[in-house]
mmCIF file with all atom_site columns, C-alpha atoms in Angstrom:
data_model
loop_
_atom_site.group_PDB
_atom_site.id
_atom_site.type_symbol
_atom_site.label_atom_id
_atom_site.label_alt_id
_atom_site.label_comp_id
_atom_site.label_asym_id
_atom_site.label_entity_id
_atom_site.label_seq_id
_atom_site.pdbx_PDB_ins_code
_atom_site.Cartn_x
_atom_site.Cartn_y
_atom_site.Cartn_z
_atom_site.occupancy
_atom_site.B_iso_or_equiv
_atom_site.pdbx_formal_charge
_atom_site.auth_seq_id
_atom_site.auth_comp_id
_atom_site.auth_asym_id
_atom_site.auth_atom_id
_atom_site.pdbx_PDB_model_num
ATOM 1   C CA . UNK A 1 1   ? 0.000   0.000  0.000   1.00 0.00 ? 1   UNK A CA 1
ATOM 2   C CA . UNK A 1 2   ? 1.636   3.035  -1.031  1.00 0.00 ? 2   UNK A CA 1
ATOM 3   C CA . UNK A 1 3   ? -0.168  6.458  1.462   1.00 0.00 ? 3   UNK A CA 1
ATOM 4   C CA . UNK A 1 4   ? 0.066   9.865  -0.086  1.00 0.00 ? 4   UNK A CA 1
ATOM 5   C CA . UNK A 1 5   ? -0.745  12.898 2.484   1.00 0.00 ? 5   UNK A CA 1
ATOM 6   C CA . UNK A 1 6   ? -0.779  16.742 0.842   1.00 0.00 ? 6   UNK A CA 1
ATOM 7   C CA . UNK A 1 7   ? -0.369  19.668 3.035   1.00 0.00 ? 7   UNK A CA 1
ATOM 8   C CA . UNK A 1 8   ? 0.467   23.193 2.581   1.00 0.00 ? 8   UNK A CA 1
ATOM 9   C CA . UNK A 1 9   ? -2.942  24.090 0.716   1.00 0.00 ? 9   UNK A CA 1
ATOM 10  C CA . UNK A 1 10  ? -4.474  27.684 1.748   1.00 0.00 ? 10  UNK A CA 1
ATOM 11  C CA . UNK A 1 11  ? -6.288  30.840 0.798   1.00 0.00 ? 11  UNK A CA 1
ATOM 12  C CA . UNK A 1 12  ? -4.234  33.116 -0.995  1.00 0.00 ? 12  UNK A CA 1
ATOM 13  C CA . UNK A 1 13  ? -3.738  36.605 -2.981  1.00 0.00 ? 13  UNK A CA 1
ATOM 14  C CA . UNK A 1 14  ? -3.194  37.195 -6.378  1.00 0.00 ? 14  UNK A CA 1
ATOM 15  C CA . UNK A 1 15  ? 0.456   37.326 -6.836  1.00 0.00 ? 15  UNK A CA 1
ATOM 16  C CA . UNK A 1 16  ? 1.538   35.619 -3.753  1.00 0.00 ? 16  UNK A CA 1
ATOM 17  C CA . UNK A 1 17  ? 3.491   32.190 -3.319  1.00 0.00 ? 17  UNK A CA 1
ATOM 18  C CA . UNK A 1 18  ? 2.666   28.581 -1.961  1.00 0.00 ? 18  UNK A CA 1
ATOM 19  C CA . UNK A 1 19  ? 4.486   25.995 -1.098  1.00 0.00 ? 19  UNK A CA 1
ATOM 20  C CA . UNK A 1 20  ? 2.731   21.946 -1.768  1.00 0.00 ? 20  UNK A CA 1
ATOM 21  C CA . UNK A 1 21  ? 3.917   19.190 0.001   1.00 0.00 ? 21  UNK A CA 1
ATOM 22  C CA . UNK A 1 22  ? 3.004   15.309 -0.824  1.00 0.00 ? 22  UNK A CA 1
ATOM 23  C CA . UNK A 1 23  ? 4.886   12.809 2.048   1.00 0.00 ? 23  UNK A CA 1
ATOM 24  C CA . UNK A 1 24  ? 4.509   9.209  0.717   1.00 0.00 ? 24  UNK A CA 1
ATOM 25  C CA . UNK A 1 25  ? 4.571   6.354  3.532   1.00 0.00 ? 25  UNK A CA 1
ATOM 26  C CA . UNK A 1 26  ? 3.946   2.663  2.651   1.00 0.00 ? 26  UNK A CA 1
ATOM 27  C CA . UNK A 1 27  ? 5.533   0.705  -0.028  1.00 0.00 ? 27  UNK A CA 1
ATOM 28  C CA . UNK A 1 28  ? 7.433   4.142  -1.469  1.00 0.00 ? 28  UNK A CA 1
ATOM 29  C CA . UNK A 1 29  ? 9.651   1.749  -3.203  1.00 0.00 ? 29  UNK A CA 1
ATOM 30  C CA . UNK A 1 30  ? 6.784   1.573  -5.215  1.00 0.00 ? 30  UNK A CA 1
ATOM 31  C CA . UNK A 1 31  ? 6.909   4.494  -6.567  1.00 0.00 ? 31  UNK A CA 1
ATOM 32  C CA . UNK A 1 32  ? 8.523   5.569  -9.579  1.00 0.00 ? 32  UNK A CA 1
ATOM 33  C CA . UNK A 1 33  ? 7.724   9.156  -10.400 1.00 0.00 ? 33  UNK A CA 1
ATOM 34  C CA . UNK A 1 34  ? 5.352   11.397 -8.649  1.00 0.00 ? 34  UNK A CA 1
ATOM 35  C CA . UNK A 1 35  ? 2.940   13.779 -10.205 1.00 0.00 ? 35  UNK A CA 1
ATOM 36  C CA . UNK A 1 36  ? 0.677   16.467 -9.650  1.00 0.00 ? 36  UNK A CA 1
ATOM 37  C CA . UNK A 1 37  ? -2.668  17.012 -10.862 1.00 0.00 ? 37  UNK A CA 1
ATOM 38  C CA . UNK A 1 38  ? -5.599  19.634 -9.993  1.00 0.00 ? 38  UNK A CA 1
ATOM 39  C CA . UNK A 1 39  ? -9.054  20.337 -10.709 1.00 0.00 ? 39  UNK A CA 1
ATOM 40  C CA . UNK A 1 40  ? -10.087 23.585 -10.300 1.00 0.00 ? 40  UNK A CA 1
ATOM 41  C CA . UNK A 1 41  ? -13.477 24.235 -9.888  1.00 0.00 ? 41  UNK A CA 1
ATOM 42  C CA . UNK A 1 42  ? -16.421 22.294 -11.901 1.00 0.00 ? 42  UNK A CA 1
ATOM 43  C CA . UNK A 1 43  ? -14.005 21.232 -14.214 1.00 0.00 ? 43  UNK A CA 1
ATOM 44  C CA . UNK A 1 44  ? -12.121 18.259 -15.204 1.00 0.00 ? 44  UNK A CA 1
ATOM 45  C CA . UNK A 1 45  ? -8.918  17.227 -13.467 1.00 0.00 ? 45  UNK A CA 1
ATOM 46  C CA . UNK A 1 46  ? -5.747  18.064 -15.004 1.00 0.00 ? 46  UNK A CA 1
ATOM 47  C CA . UNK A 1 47  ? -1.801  17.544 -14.777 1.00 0.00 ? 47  UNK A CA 1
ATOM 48  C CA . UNK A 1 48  ? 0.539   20.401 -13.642 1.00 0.00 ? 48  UNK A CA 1
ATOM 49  C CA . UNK A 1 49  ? 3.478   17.873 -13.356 1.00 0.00 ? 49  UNK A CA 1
ATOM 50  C CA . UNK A 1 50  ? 5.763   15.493 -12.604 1.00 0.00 ? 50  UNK A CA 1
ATOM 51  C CA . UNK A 1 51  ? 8.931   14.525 -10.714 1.00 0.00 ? 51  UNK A CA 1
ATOM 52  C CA . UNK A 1 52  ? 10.787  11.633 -10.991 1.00 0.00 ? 52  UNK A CA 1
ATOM 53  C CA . UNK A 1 53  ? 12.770  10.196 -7.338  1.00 0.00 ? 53  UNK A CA 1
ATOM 54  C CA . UNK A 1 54  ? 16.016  9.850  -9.160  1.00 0.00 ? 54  UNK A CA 1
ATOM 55  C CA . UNK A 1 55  ? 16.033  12.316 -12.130 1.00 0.00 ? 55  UNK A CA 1
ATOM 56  C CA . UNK A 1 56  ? 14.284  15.604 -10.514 1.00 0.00 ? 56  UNK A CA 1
ATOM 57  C CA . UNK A 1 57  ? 11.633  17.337 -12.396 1.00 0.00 ? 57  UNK A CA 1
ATOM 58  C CA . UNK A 1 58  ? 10.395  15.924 -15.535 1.00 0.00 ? 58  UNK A CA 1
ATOM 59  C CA . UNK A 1 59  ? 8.102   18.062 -17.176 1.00 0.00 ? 59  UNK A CA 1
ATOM 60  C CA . UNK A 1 60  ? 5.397   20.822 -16.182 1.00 0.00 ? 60  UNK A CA 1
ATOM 61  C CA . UNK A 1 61  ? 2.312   21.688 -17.845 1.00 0.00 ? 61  UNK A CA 1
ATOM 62  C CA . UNK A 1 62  ? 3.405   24.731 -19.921 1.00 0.00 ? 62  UNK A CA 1
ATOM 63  C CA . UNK A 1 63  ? 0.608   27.250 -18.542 1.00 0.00 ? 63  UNK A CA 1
ATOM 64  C CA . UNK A 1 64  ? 2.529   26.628 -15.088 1.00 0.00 ? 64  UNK A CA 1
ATOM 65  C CA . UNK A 1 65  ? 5.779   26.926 -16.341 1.00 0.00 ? 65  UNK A CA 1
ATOM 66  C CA . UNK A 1 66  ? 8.082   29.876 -15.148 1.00 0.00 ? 66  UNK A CA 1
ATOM 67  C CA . UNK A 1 67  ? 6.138   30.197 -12.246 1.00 0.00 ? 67  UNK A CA 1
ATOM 68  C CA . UNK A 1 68  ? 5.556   26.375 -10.669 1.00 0.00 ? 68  UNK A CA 1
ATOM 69  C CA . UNK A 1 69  ? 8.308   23.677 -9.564  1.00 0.00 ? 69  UNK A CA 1
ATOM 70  C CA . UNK A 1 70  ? 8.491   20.254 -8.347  1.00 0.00 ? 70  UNK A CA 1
ATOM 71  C CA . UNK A 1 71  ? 11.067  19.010 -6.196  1.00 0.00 ? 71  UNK A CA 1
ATOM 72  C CA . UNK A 1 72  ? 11.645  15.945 -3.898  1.00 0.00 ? 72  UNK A CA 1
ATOM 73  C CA . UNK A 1 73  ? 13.187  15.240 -0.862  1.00 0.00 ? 73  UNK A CA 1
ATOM 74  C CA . UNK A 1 74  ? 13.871  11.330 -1.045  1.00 0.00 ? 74  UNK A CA 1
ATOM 75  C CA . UNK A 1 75  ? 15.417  11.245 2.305   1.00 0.00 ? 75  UNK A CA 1
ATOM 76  C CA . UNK A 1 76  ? 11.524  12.543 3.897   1.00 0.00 ? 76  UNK A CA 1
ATOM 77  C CA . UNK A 1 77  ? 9.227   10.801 1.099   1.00 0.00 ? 77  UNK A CA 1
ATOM 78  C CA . UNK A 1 78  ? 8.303   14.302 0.276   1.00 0.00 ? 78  UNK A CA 1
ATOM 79  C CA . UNK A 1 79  ? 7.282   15.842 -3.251  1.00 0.00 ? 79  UNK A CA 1
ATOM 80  C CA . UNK A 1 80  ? 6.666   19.435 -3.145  1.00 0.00 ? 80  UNK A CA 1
ATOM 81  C CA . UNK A 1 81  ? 5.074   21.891 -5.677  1.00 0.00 ? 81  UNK A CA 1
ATOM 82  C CA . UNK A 1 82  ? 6.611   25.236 -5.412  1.00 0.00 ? 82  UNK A CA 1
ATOM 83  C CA . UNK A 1 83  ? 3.779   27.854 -6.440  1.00 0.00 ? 83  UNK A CA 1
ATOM 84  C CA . UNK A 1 84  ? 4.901   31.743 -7.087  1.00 0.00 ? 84  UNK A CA 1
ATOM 85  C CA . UNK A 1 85  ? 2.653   34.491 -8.751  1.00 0.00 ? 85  UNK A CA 1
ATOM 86  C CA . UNK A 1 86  ? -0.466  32.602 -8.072  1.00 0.00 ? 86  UNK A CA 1
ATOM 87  C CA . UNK A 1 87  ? -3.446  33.716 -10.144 1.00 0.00 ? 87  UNK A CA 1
ATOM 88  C CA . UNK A 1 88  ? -6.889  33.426 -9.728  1.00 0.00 ? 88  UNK A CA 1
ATOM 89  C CA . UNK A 1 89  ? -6.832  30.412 -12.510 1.00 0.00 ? 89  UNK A CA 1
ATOM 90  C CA . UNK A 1 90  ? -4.571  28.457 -10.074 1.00 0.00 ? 90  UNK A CA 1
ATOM 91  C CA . UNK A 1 91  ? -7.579  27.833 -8.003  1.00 0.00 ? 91  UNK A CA 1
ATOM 92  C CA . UNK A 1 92  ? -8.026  24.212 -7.639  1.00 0.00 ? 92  UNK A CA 1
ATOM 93  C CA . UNK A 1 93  ? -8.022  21.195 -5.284  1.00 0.00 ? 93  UNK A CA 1
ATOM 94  C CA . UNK A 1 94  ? -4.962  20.006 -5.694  1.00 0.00 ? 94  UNK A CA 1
ATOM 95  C CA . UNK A 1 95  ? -3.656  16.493 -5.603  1.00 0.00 ? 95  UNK A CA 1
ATOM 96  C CA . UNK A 1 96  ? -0.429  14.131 -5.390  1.00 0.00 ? 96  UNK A CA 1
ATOM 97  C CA . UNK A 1 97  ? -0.341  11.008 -7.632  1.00 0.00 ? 97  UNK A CA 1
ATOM 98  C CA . UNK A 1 98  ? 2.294   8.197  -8.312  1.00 0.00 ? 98  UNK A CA 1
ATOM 99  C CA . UNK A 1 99  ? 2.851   5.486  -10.544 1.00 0.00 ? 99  UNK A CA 1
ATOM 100 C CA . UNK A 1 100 ? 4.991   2.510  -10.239 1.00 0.00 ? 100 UNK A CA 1
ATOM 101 C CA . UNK A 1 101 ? 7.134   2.659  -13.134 1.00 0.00 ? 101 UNK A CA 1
ATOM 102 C CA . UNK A 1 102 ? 8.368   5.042  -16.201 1.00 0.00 ? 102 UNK A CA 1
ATOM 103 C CA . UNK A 1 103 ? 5.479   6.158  -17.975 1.00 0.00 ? 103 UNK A CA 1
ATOM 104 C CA . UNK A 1 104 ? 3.188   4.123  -16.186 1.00 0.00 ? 104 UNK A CA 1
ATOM 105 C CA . UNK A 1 105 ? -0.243  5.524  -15.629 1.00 0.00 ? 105 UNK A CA 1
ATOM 106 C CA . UNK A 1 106 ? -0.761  7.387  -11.892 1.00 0.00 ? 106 UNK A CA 1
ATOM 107 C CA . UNK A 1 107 ? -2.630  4.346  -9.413  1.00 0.00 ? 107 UNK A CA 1
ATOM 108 C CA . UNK A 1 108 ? -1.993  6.000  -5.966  1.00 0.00 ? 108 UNK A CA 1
ATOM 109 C CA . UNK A 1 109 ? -4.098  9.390  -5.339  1.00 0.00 ? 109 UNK A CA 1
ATOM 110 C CA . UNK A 1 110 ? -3.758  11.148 -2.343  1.00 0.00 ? 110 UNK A CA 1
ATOM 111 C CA . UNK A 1 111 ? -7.031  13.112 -1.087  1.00 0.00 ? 111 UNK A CA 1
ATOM 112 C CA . UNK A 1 112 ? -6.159  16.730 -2.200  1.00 0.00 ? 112 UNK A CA 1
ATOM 113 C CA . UNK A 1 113 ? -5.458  20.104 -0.960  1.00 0.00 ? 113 UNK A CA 1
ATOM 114 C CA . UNK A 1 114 ? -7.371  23.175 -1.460  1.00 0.00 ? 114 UNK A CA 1
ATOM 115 C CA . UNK A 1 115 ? -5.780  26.242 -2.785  1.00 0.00 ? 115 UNK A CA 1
ATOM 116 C CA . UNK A 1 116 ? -7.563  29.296 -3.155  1.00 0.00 ? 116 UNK A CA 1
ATOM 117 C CA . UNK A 1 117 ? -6.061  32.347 -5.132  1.00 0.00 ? 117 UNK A CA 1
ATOM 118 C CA . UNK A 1 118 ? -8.114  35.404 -4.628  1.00 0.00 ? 118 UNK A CA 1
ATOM 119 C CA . UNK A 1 119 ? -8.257  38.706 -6.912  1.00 0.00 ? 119 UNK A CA 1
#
């Protein structure tokens, strides 16, 4: 069983920066790279990225590019999505995912974190 906790969700300005983090507990060795995905409001889910444990960032949807990052702490099990000049559009519940090899589709889902970004 592979656990995957998100923290660090909020209520935020326009502008301002946030700071995700996804700790995975479990079978971690199951996991091969870690994404993030989030649905904003009464639409459909989508990805914003994706870090691999043992290659660092891997790619990045490209309307968050320049202003989101992933990075990974192996050491604490920890994923983060750094957020900076959040806009209102960034609004979303936003959720950690992992797969269990290269490529491989995303089969654990942790519960999600609200982030609000107001105007």
């Amino acid at each position: 069983q592979v656990q995957l906790v998100e923290s660090g969700g909020g209520l935020v300005q326009t502008g301002d920066s946030l700071k995700l983090s996804c700790v995975v507990s479990g079978d971690i060795h199951k996991t091969y790279d870690m994404g993030w995905f989030r649905q904003p409001p009464a639409k459909e889910r989508e990805f914003v990225g994706a870090f691999r444990w043992d290659g660092g960032s891997i790619s990045l949807t490209p309307n968050v590019q320049g202003r989101f990052t992933i990075s990974g702490d192996k050491a604490k099990n920890t994923v983060y999505l750094h957020m900076k000049s959040l806009k209102p559009e960034d609004t979303a519940v936003y959720v950690c995912a992992a797969n269990e090899y290269a490529g491989g589709h995303f089969v654990h889902w942790g519960q999600g974190i609200q982030v609000t970004v107001s105007s």
